[in-house]
mmCIF file with all atom_site columns, C-alpha atoms in Angstrom:
data_model
loop_
_atom_site.group_PDB
_atom_site.id
_atom_site.type_symbol
_atom_site.label_atom_id
_atom_site.label_alt_id
_atom_site.label_comp_id
_atom_site.label_asym_id
_atom_site.label_entity_id
_atom_site.label_seq_id
_atom_site.pdbx_PDB_ins_code
_atom_site.Cartn_x
_atom_site.Cartn_y
_atom_site.Cartn_z
_atom_site.occupancy
_atom_site.B_iso_or_equiv
_atom_site.pdbx_formal_charge
_atom_site.auth_seq_id
_atom_site.auth_comp_id
_atom_site.auth_asym_id
_atom_site.auth_atom_id
_atom_site.pdbx_PDB_model_num
ATOM 1   C CA . UNK A 1 1   ? -0.074  -0.112 0.070   1.00 74.00 ? 24  UNK A CA 1
ATOM 2   C CA . UNK A 1 2   ? 2.967   2.141  0.665   1.00 84.00 ? 25  UNK A CA 1
ATOM 3   C CA . UNK A 1 3   ? 4.331   1.621  -2.785  1.00 92.00 ? 26  UNK A CA 1
ATOM 4   C CA . UNK A 1 4   ? 1.011   2.424  -4.373  1.00 94.00 ? 27  UNK A CA 1
ATOM 5   C CA . UNK A 1 5   ? 0.853   5.799  -2.343  1.00 93.00 ? 28  UNK A CA 1
ATOM 6   C CA . UNK A 1 6   ? 4.227   6.927  -3.382  1.00 94.00 ? 29  UNK A CA 1
ATOM 7   C CA . UNK A 1 7   ? 3.312   6.174  -7.367  1.00 94.00 ? 30  UNK A CA 1
ATOM 8   C CA . UNK A 1 8   ? 0.003   8.110  -6.662  1.00 95.00 ? 31  UNK A CA 1
ATOM 9   C CA . UNK A 1 9   ? 1.922   11.266 -5.257  1.00 95.00 ? 32  UNK A CA 1
ATOM 10  C CA . UNK A 1 10  ? 4.352   10.743 -8.126  1.00 95.00 ? 33  UNK A CA 1
ATOM 11  C CA . UNK A 1 11  ? 1.774   10.447 -11.001 1.00 95.00 ? 34  UNK A CA 1
ATOM 12  C CA . UNK A 1 12  ? -0.342  13.784 -9.536  1.00 96.00 ? 35  UNK A CA 1
ATOM 13  C CA . UNK A 1 13  ? 3.243   15.462 -9.403  1.00 95.00 ? 36  UNK A CA 1
ATOM 14  C CA . UNK A 1 14  ? 3.777   14.773 -12.917 1.00 95.00 ? 37  UNK A CA 1
ATOM 15  C CA . UNK A 1 15  ? 0.396   15.848 -13.940 1.00 95.00 ? 38  UNK A CA 1
ATOM 16  C CA . UNK A 1 16  ? 0.792   18.975 -12.213 1.00 95.00 ? 39  UNK A CA 1
ATOM 17  C CA . UNK A 1 17  ? 4.013   19.629 -13.995 1.00 95.00 ? 40  UNK A CA 1
ATOM 18  C CA . UNK A 1 18  ? 2.774   18.584 -17.281 1.00 94.00 ? 41  UNK A CA 1
ATOM 19  C CA . UNK A 1 19  ? -0.568  20.486 -17.295 1.00 94.00 ? 42  UNK A CA 1
ATOM 20  C CA . UNK A 1 20  ? -0.532  22.858 -14.136 1.00 90.00 ? 43  UNK A CA 1
ATOM 21  C CA . UNK A 1 21  ? -3.994  21.286 -13.001 1.00 89.00 ? 44  UNK A CA 1
ATOM 22  C CA . UNK A 1 22  ? -5.194  24.795 -11.539 1.00 90.00 ? 45  UNK A CA 1
ATOM 23  C CA . UNK A 1 23  ? -8.331  24.380 -9.624  1.00 92.00 ? 46  UNK A CA 1
ATOM 24  C CA . UNK A 1 24  ? -10.684 27.138 -9.415  1.00 93.00 ? 47  UNK A CA 1
ATOM 25  C CA . UNK A 1 25  ? -13.538 26.651 -6.826  1.00 94.00 ? 48  UNK A CA 1
ATOM 26  C CA . UNK A 1 26  ? -16.292 29.079 -8.191  1.00 92.00 ? 49  UNK A CA 1
ATOM 27  C CA . UNK A 1 27  ? -19.070 28.018 -5.943  1.00 82.00 ? 50  UNK A CA 1
ATOM 28  C CA . UNK A 1 28  ? -17.060 28.490 -2.843  1.00 83.00 ? 51  UNK A CA 1
ATOM 29  C CA . UNK A 1 29  ? -14.366 26.699 -0.779  1.00 82.00 ? 52  UNK A CA 1
ATOM 30  C CA . UNK A 1 30  ? -14.602 22.962 -0.828  1.00 84.00 ? 53  UNK A CA 1
ATOM 31  C CA . UNK A 1 31  ? -16.345 21.797 2.229   1.00 80.00 ? 54  UNK A CA 1
ATOM 32  C CA . UNK A 1 32  ? -14.581 18.465 2.847   1.00 81.00 ? 55  UNK A CA 1
ATOM 33  C CA . UNK A 1 33  ? -18.074 16.600 2.891   1.00 91.00 ? 56  UNK A CA 1
ATOM 34  C CA . UNK A 1 34  ? -18.829 13.441 0.596   1.00 96.00 ? 57  UNK A CA 1
ATOM 35  C CA . UNK A 1 35  ? -19.327 14.703 -2.782  1.00 97.00 ? 58  UNK A CA 1
ATOM 36  C CA . UNK A 1 36  ? -19.695 13.475 -6.523  1.00 98.00 ? 59  UNK A CA 1
ATOM 37  C CA . UNK A 1 37  ? -17.421 15.591 -8.833  1.00 97.00 ? 60  UNK A CA 1
ATOM 38  C CA . UNK A 1 38  ? -19.298 15.389 -12.150 1.00 98.00 ? 61  UNK A CA 1
ATOM 39  C CA . UNK A 1 39  ? -16.970 16.629 -15.063 1.00 97.00 ? 62  UNK A CA 1
ATOM 40  C CA . UNK A 1 40  ? -16.894 17.060 -18.797 1.00 96.00 ? 63  UNK A CA 1
ATOM 41  C CA . UNK A 1 41  ? -14.673 14.171 -20.276 1.00 94.00 ? 64  UNK A CA 1
ATOM 42  C CA . UNK A 1 42  ? -12.505 14.663 -23.137 1.00 92.00 ? 65  UNK A CA 1
ATOM 43  C CA . UNK A 1 43  ? -9.282  12.785 -22.112 1.00 93.00 ? 66  UNK A CA 1
ATOM 44  C CA . UNK A 1 44  ? -7.952  9.801  -20.300 1.00 92.00 ? 67  UNK A CA 1
ATOM 45  C CA . UNK A 1 45  ? -6.290  12.379 -18.165 1.00 94.00 ? 68  UNK A CA 1
ATOM 46  C CA . UNK A 1 46  ? -9.423  14.044 -17.089 1.00 95.00 ? 69  UNK A CA 1
ATOM 47  C CA . UNK A 1 47  ? -9.746  11.804 -13.438 1.00 96.00 ? 70  UNK A CA 1
ATOM 48  C CA . UNK A 1 48  ? -5.816  12.419 -12.486 1.00 96.00 ? 71  UNK A CA 1
ATOM 49  C CA . UNK A 1 49  ? -6.256  16.519 -13.468 1.00 96.00 ? 72  UNK A CA 1
ATOM 50  C CA . UNK A 1 50  ? -9.127  16.521 -11.208 1.00 97.00 ? 73  UNK A CA 1
ATOM 51  C CA . UNK A 1 51  ? -7.289  14.826 -8.107  1.00 97.00 ? 74  UNK A CA 1
ATOM 52  C CA . UNK A 1 52  ? -4.368  16.785 -8.736  1.00 96.00 ? 75  UNK A CA 1
ATOM 53  C CA . UNK A 1 53  ? -6.057  20.127 -8.707  1.00 95.00 ? 76  UNK A CA 1
ATOM 54  C CA . UNK A 1 54  ? -7.843  19.123 -5.412  1.00 94.00 ? 77  UNK A CA 1
ATOM 55  C CA . UNK A 1 55  ? -7.042  20.324 -1.928  1.00 92.00 ? 78  UNK A CA 1
ATOM 56  C CA . UNK A 1 56  ? -4.721  17.305 -0.350  1.00 91.00 ? 79  UNK A CA 1
ATOM 57  C CA . UNK A 1 57  ? -7.141  16.905 2.535   1.00 92.00 ? 80  UNK A CA 1
ATOM 58  C CA . UNK A 1 58  ? -9.800  15.472 -0.377  1.00 94.00 ? 81  UNK A CA 1
ATOM 59  C CA . UNK A 1 59  ? -7.540  13.344 -2.146  1.00 93.00 ? 82  UNK A CA 1
ATOM 60  C CA . UNK A 1 60  ? -7.436  10.274 0.047   1.00 91.00 ? 83  UNK A CA 1
ATOM 61  C CA . UNK A 1 61  ? -10.983 9.556  -0.245  1.00 94.00 ? 84  UNK A CA 1
ATOM 62  C CA . UNK A 1 62  ? -11.925 10.770 -3.742  1.00 97.00 ? 85  UNK A CA 1
ATOM 63  C CA . UNK A 1 63  ? -11.905 7.770  -6.314  1.00 97.00 ? 86  UNK A CA 1
ATOM 64  C CA . UNK A 1 64  ? -12.509 7.990  -10.068 1.00 97.00 ? 87  UNK A CA 1
ATOM 65  C CA . UNK A 1 65  ? -15.443 5.992  -11.930 1.00 97.00 ? 88  UNK A CA 1
ATOM 66  C CA . UNK A 1 66  ? -13.680 4.077  -14.477 1.00 94.00 ? 89  UNK A CA 1
ATOM 67  C CA . UNK A 1 67  ? -14.999 1.830  -17.171 1.00 90.00 ? 90  UNK A CA 1
ATOM 68  C CA . UNK A 1 68  ? -13.634 -1.736 -16.517 1.00 90.00 ? 91  UNK A CA 1
ATOM 69  C CA . UNK A 1 69  ? -13.566 -2.498 -20.427 1.00 87.00 ? 92  UNK A CA 1
ATOM 70  C CA . UNK A 1 70  ? -10.780 0.078  -21.278 1.00 86.00 ? 93  UNK A CA 1
ATOM 71  C CA . UNK A 1 71  ? -8.711  0.683  -17.808 1.00 88.00 ? 94  UNK A CA 1
ATOM 72  C CA . UNK A 1 72  ? -8.930  -3.094 -17.038 1.00 86.00 ? 95  UNK A CA 1
ATOM 73  C CA . UNK A 1 73  ? -7.892  -4.378 -20.349 1.00 86.00 ? 96  UNK A CA 1
ATOM 74  C CA . UNK A 1 74  ? -4.442  -5.095 -19.367 1.00 90.00 ? 97  UNK A CA 1
ATOM 75  C CA . UNK A 1 75  ? -2.407  -5.573 -16.043 1.00 93.00 ? 98  UNK A CA 1
ATOM 76  C CA . UNK A 1 76  ? -0.752  -2.444 -16.126 1.00 92.00 ? 99  UNK A CA 1
ATOM 77  C CA . UNK A 1 77  ? -3.947  -0.265 -16.687 1.00 91.00 ? 100 UNK A CA 1
ATOM 78  C CA . UNK A 1 78  ? -5.641  -2.425 -14.099 1.00 93.00 ? 101 UNK A CA 1
ATOM 79  C CA . UNK A 1 79  ? -2.781  -2.110 -11.605 1.00 94.00 ? 102 UNK A CA 1
ATOM 80  C CA . UNK A 1 80  ? -2.701  2.006  -11.923 1.00 93.00 ? 103 UNK A CA 1
ATOM 81  C CA . UNK A 1 81  ? -6.402  2.364  -11.725 1.00 94.00 ? 104 UNK A CA 1
ATOM 82  C CA . UNK A 1 82  ? -7.463  -0.152 -9.075  1.00 93.00 ? 105 UNK A CA 1
ATOM 83  C CA . UNK A 1 83  ? -4.367  -0.209 -6.697  1.00 95.00 ? 106 UNK A CA 1
ATOM 84  C CA . UNK A 1 84  ? -2.774  3.162  -7.449  1.00 96.00 ? 107 UNK A CA 1
ATOM 85  C CA . UNK A 1 85  ? -5.896  5.699  -8.071  1.00 96.00 ? 108 UNK A CA 1
ATOM 86  C CA . UNK A 1 86  ? -8.457  3.083  -6.108  1.00 96.00 ? 109 UNK A CA 1
ATOM 87  C CA . UNK A 1 87  ? -10.987 3.626  -8.948  1.00 96.00 ? 110 UNK A CA 1
ATOM 88  C CA . UNK A 1 88  ? -14.417 2.188  -8.991  1.00 96.00 ? 111 UNK A CA 1
ATOM 89  C CA . UNK A 1 89  ? -14.463 -0.162 -11.874 1.00 94.00 ? 112 UNK A CA 1
ATOM 90  C CA . UNK A 1 90  ? -17.912 0.018  -13.593 1.00 92.00 ? 113 UNK A CA 1
ATOM 91  C CA . UNK A 1 91  ? -18.989 -2.851 -16.338 1.00 87.00 ? 114 UNK A CA 1
ATOM 92  C CA . UNK A 1 92  ? -20.584 -1.024 -19.471 1.00 77.00 ? 115 UNK A CA 1
ATOM 93  C CA . UNK A 1 93  ? -22.459 -4.092 -20.115 1.00 70.00 ? 116 UNK A CA 1
ATOM 94  C CA . UNK A 1 94  ? -25.971 -3.103 -20.865 1.00 61.00 ? 117 UNK A CA 1
ATOM 95  C CA . UNK A 1 95  ? -27.174 -6.730 -19.931 1.00 64.00 ? 118 UNK A CA 1
ATOM 96  C CA . UNK A 1 96  ? -25.878 -6.209 -16.137 1.00 63.00 ? 119 UNK A CA 1
ATOM 97  C CA . UNK A 1 97  ? -28.741 -5.189 -13.681 1.00 65.00 ? 120 UNK A CA 1
ATOM 98  C CA . UNK A 1 98  ? -27.062 -2.648 -12.167 1.00 80.00 ? 121 UNK A CA 1
ATOM 99  C CA . UNK A 1 99  ? -23.993 -1.598 -13.776 1.00 86.00 ? 122 UNK A CA 1
ATOM 100 C CA . UNK A 1 100 ? -23.530 1.465  -11.372 1.00 92.00 ? 123 UNK A CA 1
ATOM 101 C CA . UNK A 1 101 ? -23.398 -1.006 -8.233  1.00 93.00 ? 124 UNK A CA 1
ATOM 102 C CA . UNK A 1 102 ? -19.792 -0.585 -7.492  1.00 94.00 ? 125 UNK A CA 1
ATOM 103 C CA . UNK A 1 103 ? -20.360 3.198  -7.521  1.00 96.00 ? 126 UNK A CA 1
ATOM 104 C CA . UNK A 1 104 ? -23.277 2.754  -4.853  1.00 96.00 ? 127 UNK A CA 1
ATOM 105 C CA . UNK A 1 105 ? -21.395 0.342  -2.706  1.00 96.00 ? 128 UNK A CA 1
ATOM 106 C CA . UNK A 1 106 ? -18.170 3.223  -2.823  1.00 97.00 ? 129 UNK A CA 1
ATOM 107 C CA . UNK A 1 107 ? -20.816 5.867  -1.622  1.00 98.00 ? 130 UNK A CA 1
ATOM 108 C CA . UNK A 1 108 ? -22.415 3.855  0.886   1.00 97.00 ? 131 UNK A CA 1
ATOM 109 C CA . UNK A 1 109 ? -18.538 3.550  2.494   1.00 97.00 ? 132 UNK A CA 1
ATOM 110 C CA . UNK A 1 110 ? -18.448 6.960  2.432   1.00 97.00 ? 133 UNK A CA 1
ATOM 111 C CA . UNK A 1 111 ? -16.126 7.470  -0.406  1.00 97.00 ? 134 UNK A CA 1
ATOM 112 C CA . UNK A 1 112 ? -16.348 10.558 -2.784  1.00 97.00 ? 135 UNK A CA 1
ATOM 113 C CA . UNK A 1 113 ? -16.455 9.750  -6.496  1.00 98.00 ? 136 UNK A CA 1
ATOM 114 C CA . UNK A 1 114 ? -15.280 11.397 -9.717  1.00 98.00 ? 137 UNK A CA 1
ATOM 115 C CA . UNK A 1 115 ? -17.996 10.880 -12.423 1.00 97.00 ? 138 UNK A CA 1
ATOM 116 C CA . UNK A 1 116 ? -18.069 11.341 -15.790 1.00 96.00 ? 139 UNK A CA 1
ATOM 117 C CA . UNK A 1 117 ? -22.237 11.846 -16.757 1.00 96.00 ? 140 UNK A CA 1
ATOM 118 C CA . UNK A 1 118 ? -21.502 11.994 -20.745 1.00 94.00 ? 141 UNK A CA 1
ATOM 119 C CA . UNK A 1 119 ? -20.618 8.270  -20.243 1.00 87.00 ? 142 UNK A CA 1
ATOM 120 C CA . UNK A 1 120 ? -17.732 8.471  -22.593 1.00 85.00 ? 143 UNK A CA 1
ATOM 121 C CA . UNK A 1 121 ? -15.322 10.886 -23.734 1.00 87.00 ? 144 UNK A CA 1
ATOM 122 C CA . UNK A 1 122 ? -16.109 13.811 -26.198 1.00 80.00 ? 145 UNK A CA 1
ATOM 123 C CA . UNK A 1 123 ? -14.125 15.903 -28.760 1.00 78.00 ? 146 UNK A CA 1
ATOM 124 C CA . UNK A 1 124 ? -14.086 18.833 -26.307 1.00 75.00 ? 147 UNK A CA 1
ATOM 125 C CA . UNK A 1 125 ? -15.340 22.330 -26.863 1.00 76.00 ? 148 UNK A CA 1
ATOM 126 C CA . UNK A 1 126 ? -19.102 21.250 -25.644 1.00 83.00 ? 149 UNK A CA 1
ATOM 127 C CA . UNK A 1 127 ? -20.810 18.891 -23.554 1.00 92.00 ? 150 UNK A CA 1
ATOM 128 C CA . UNK A 1 128 ? -22.695 15.862 -24.841 1.00 93.00 ? 151 UNK A CA 1
ATOM 129 C CA . UNK A 1 129 ? -25.821 14.501 -23.611 1.00 94.00 ? 152 UNK A CA 1
ATOM 130 C CA . UNK A 1 130 ? -25.733 13.291 -19.945 1.00 96.00 ? 153 UNK A CA 1
ATOM 131 C CA . UNK A 1 131 ? -26.584 9.847  -19.135 1.00 95.00 ? 154 UNK A CA 1
ATOM 132 C CA . UNK A 1 132 ? -28.948 9.107  -16.274 1.00 95.00 ? 155 UNK A CA 1
ATOM 133 C CA . UNK A 1 133 ? -26.499 7.167  -14.210 1.00 95.00 ? 156 UNK A CA 1
ATOM 134 C CA . UNK A 1 134 ? -25.977 10.682 -11.866 1.00 97.00 ? 157 UNK A CA 1
ATOM 135 C CA . UNK A 1 135 ? -29.572 10.983 -11.300 1.00 97.00 ? 158 UNK A CA 1
ATOM 136 C CA . UNK A 1 136 ? -29.812 7.358  -9.841  1.00 96.00 ? 159 UNK A CA 1
ATOM 137 C CA . UNK A 1 137 ? -26.970 8.237  -7.541  1.00 97.00 ? 160 UNK A CA 1
ATOM 138 C CA . UNK A 1 138 ? -28.187 11.598 -6.816  1.00 97.00 ? 161 UNK A CA 1
ATOM 139 C CA . UNK A 1 139 ? -31.454 10.193 -5.897  1.00 97.00 ? 162 UNK A CA 1
ATOM 140 C CA . UNK A 1 140 ? -30.149 7.601  -3.692  1.00 97.00 ? 163 UNK A CA 1
ATOM 141 C CA . UNK A 1 141 ? -27.829 9.548  -1.805  1.00 97.00 ? 164 UNK A CA 1
ATOM 142 C CA . UNK A 1 142 ? -29.580 12.836 -1.101  1.00 96.00 ? 165 UNK A CA 1
ATOM 143 C CA . UNK A 1 143 ? -26.834 14.063 1.205   1.00 95.00 ? 166 UNK A CA 1
ATOM 144 C CA . UNK A 1 144 ? -24.250 13.776 -0.879  1.00 97.00 ? 167 UNK A CA 1
ATOM 145 C CA . UNK A 1 145 ? -23.100 17.233 -2.923  1.00 96.00 ? 168 UNK A CA 1
ATOM 146 C CA . UNK A 1 146 ? -23.310 17.149 -6.635  1.00 97.00 ? 169 UNK A CA 1
ATOM 147 C CA . UNK A 1 147 ? -20.178 19.195 -7.700  1.00 97.00 ? 170 UNK A CA 1
ATOM 148 C CA . UNK A 1 148 ? -20.164 20.227 -11.283 1.00 97.00 ? 171 UNK A CA 1
ATOM 149 C CA . UNK A 1 149 ? -16.897 20.618 -12.746 1.00 97.00 ? 172 UNK A CA 1
ATOM 150 C CA . UNK A 1 150 ? -15.662 21.901 -16.153 1.00 96.00 ? 173 UNK A CA 1
ATOM 151 C CA . UNK A 1 151 ? -11.988 20.707 -17.243 1.00 96.00 ? 174 UNK A CA 1
ATOM 152 C CA . UNK A 1 152 ? -10.402 23.302 -19.886 1.00 94.00 ? 175 UNK A CA 1
ATOM 153 C CA . UNK A 1 153 ? -8.092  22.151 -22.309 1.00 92.00 ? 176 UNK A CA 1
ATOM 154 C CA . UNK A 1 154 ? -7.201  18.419 -21.406 1.00 93.00 ? 177 UNK A CA 1
ATOM 155 C CA . UNK A 1 155 ? -7.969  17.207 -24.960 1.00 90.00 ? 178 UNK A CA 1
ATOM 156 C CA . UNK A 1 156 ? -5.095  19.108 -26.195 1.00 91.00 ? 179 UNK A CA 1
ATOM 157 C CA . UNK A 1 157 ? -2.831  18.028 -23.720 1.00 92.00 ? 180 UNK A CA 1
ATOM 158 C CA . UNK A 1 158 ? -3.752  14.299 -24.222 1.00 90.00 ? 181 UNK A CA 1
ATOM 159 C CA . UNK A 1 159 ? -5.713  13.818 -27.635 1.00 84.00 ? 182 UNK A CA 1
ATOM 160 C CA . UNK A 1 160 ? -7.319  10.636 -28.285 1.00 82.00 ? 183 UNK A CA 1
ATOM 161 C CA . UNK A 1 161 ? -4.614  9.660  -30.737 1.00 78.00 ? 184 UNK A CA 1
ATOM 162 C CA . UNK A 1 162 ? -1.561  10.720 -28.734 1.00 79.00 ? 185 UNK A CA 1
ATOM 163 C CA . UNK A 1 163 ? 0.401   8.048  -26.857 1.00 81.00 ? 186 UNK A CA 1
ATOM 164 C CA . UNK A 1 164 ? 2.198   10.913 -24.589 1.00 86.00 ? 187 UNK A CA 1
ATOM 165 C CA . UNK A 1 165 ? 0.629   14.010 -23.122 1.00 90.00 ? 188 UNK A CA 1
ATOM 166 C CA . UNK A 1 166 ? 1.878   17.446 -24.498 1.00 90.00 ? 189 UNK A CA 1
ATOM 167 C CA . UNK A 1 167 ? 2.458   19.958 -21.756 1.00 92.00 ? 190 UNK A CA 1
ATOM 168 C CA . UNK A 1 168 ? 0.150   22.988 -21.731 1.00 92.00 ? 191 UNK A CA 1
ATOM 169 C CA . UNK A 1 169 ? -2.098  24.345 -19.122 1.00 93.00 ? 192 UNK A CA 1
ATOM 170 C CA . UNK A 1 170 ? -5.093  22.973 -17.828 1.00 94.00 ? 193 UNK A CA 1
ATOM 171 C CA . UNK A 1 171 ? -7.625  25.095 -15.771 1.00 94.00 ? 194 UNK A CA 1
ATOM 172 C CA . UNK A 1 172 ? -10.341 22.974 -13.697 1.00 96.00 ? 195 UNK A CA 1
ATOM 173 C CA . UNK A 1 173 ? -13.444 25.027 -12.461 1.00 96.00 ? 196 UNK A CA 1
ATOM 174 C CA . UNK A 1 174 ? -15.331 23.789 -9.637  1.00 96.00 ? 197 UNK A CA 1
ATOM 175 C CA . UNK A 1 175 ? -19.063 25.131 -9.374  1.00 96.00 ? 198 UNK A CA 1
ATOM 176 C CA . UNK A 1 176 ? -21.601 25.432 -6.408  1.00 95.00 ? 199 UNK A CA 1
ATOM 177 C CA . UNK A 1 177 ? -22.756 21.862 -5.285  1.00 95.00 ? 200 UNK A CA 1
ATOM 178 C CA . UNK A 1 178 ? -26.556 20.956 -5.922  1.00 96.00 ? 201 UNK A CA 1
ATOM 179 C CA . UNK A 1 179 ? -28.791 18.026 -5.046  1.00 96.00 ? 202 UNK A CA 1
ATOM 180 C CA . UNK A 1 180 ? -31.726 16.261 -5.975  1.00 96.00 ? 203 UNK A CA 1
ATOM 181 C CA . UNK A 1 181 ? -34.614 18.295 -4.779  1.00 94.00 ? 204 UNK A CA 1
ATOM 182 C CA . UNK A 1 182 ? -36.835 15.127 -4.116  1.00 93.00 ? 205 UNK A CA 1
ATOM 183 C CA . UNK A 1 183 ? -39.364 16.018 -6.911  1.00 94.00 ? 206 UNK A CA 1
ATOM 184 C CA . UNK A 1 184 ? -37.242 16.470 -10.063 1.00 96.00 ? 207 UNK A CA 1
ATOM 185 C CA . UNK A 1 185 ? -37.485 13.410 -12.547 1.00 97.00 ? 208 UNK A CA 1
ATOM 186 C CA . UNK A 1 186 ? -34.358 12.680 -14.473 1.00 97.00 ? 209 UNK A CA 1
ATOM 187 C CA . UNK A 1 187 ? -34.648 14.996 -17.464 1.00 97.00 ? 210 UNK A CA 1
ATOM 188 C CA . UNK A 1 188 ? -35.244 18.025 -15.257 1.00 97.00 ? 211 UNK A CA 1
ATOM 189 C CA . UNK A 1 189 ? -32.418 16.959 -12.674 1.00 98.00 ? 212 UNK A CA 1
ATOM 190 C CA . UNK A 1 190 ? -30.117 16.481 -15.843 1.00 98.00 ? 213 UNK A CA 1
ATOM 191 C CA . UNK A 1 191 ? -31.199 19.738 -17.462 1.00 97.00 ? 214 UNK A CA 1
ATOM 192 C CA . UNK A 1 192 ? -30.099 21.417 -14.150 1.00 98.00 ? 215 UNK A CA 1
ATOM 193 C CA . UNK A 1 193 ? -26.796 19.744 -13.805 1.00 98.00 ? 216 UNK A CA 1
ATOM 194 C CA . UNK A 1 194 ? -26.067 20.622 -17.503 1.00 97.00 ? 217 UNK A CA 1
ATOM 195 C CA . UNK A 1 195 ? -26.644 24.274 -16.855 1.00 97.00 ? 218 UNK A CA 1
ATOM 196 C CA . UNK A 1 196 ? -24.555 24.377 -14.124 1.00 97.00 ? 219 UNK A CA 1
ATOM 197 C CA . UNK A 1 197 ? -21.358 22.523 -16.023 1.00 96.00 ? 220 UNK A CA 1
ATOM 198 C CA . UNK A 1 198 ? -22.114 24.804 -19.212 1.00 95.00 ? 221 UNK A CA 1
ATOM 199 C CA . UNK A 1 199 ? -21.983 27.900 -16.964 1.00 95.00 ? 222 UNK A CA 1
ATOM 200 C CA . UNK A 1 200 ? -18.700 26.788 -15.860 1.00 95.00 ? 223 UNK A CA 1
ATOM 201 C CA . UNK A 1 201 ? -17.591 26.114 -19.595 1.00 93.00 ? 224 UNK A CA 1
ATOM 202 C CA . UNK A 1 202 ? -18.572 29.524 -20.398 1.00 88.00 ? 225 UNK A CA 1
ATOM 203 C CA . UNK A 1 203 ? -16.716 30.978 -17.429 1.00 86.00 ? 226 UNK A CA 1
ATOM 204 C CA . UNK A 1 204 ? -13.435 29.271 -18.856 1.00 79.00 ? 227 UNK A CA 1
ATOM 205 C CA . UNK A 1 205 ? -14.118 30.524 -22.270 1.00 77.00 ? 228 UNK A CA 1
ATOM 206 C CA . UNK A 1 206 ? -14.074 34.225 -21.089 1.00 74.00 ? 229 UNK A CA 1
#
């Protein structure tokens, strides 16, 4: 476990050196309570960028939600994802009764999550349609803060076709936390979350 912690620290230091990982907490200072950080997704670097931009006290209990079909495809990726970053591995198999089961279990244990509500990487510059998974989590865990995040420039630092990152500045904007209000259906909640993420995107474009 000590080796994995050192590797994680080295990885995060490398991410800060390559991309800056400068976090701006637009919605106020982080509370430190249990949260689901919902971010746009354009690069395999996104989860590490988000963790690297957080205050140190939040890092230990914040776990990325990762696609098992990609991050578990070989022993190196699985070790990095599961052992070093303690990611919550999700099987993106439509035949599974509850593919988000591991995320539910992590939240029950008190962990915070990094969640990409688009469900897959996009080309950058705009937000794709949000999948309903985050609504299910928000509805089941009403006391957990849903924190919108916009990651700027990660697609240029590590594009889809790139094998190695290209150094460049990345900024991350953390918005004001929201929660399911107890009455919203999935469409209304996802629209509210999308609006919050879009507002952060417009802020980044200024």
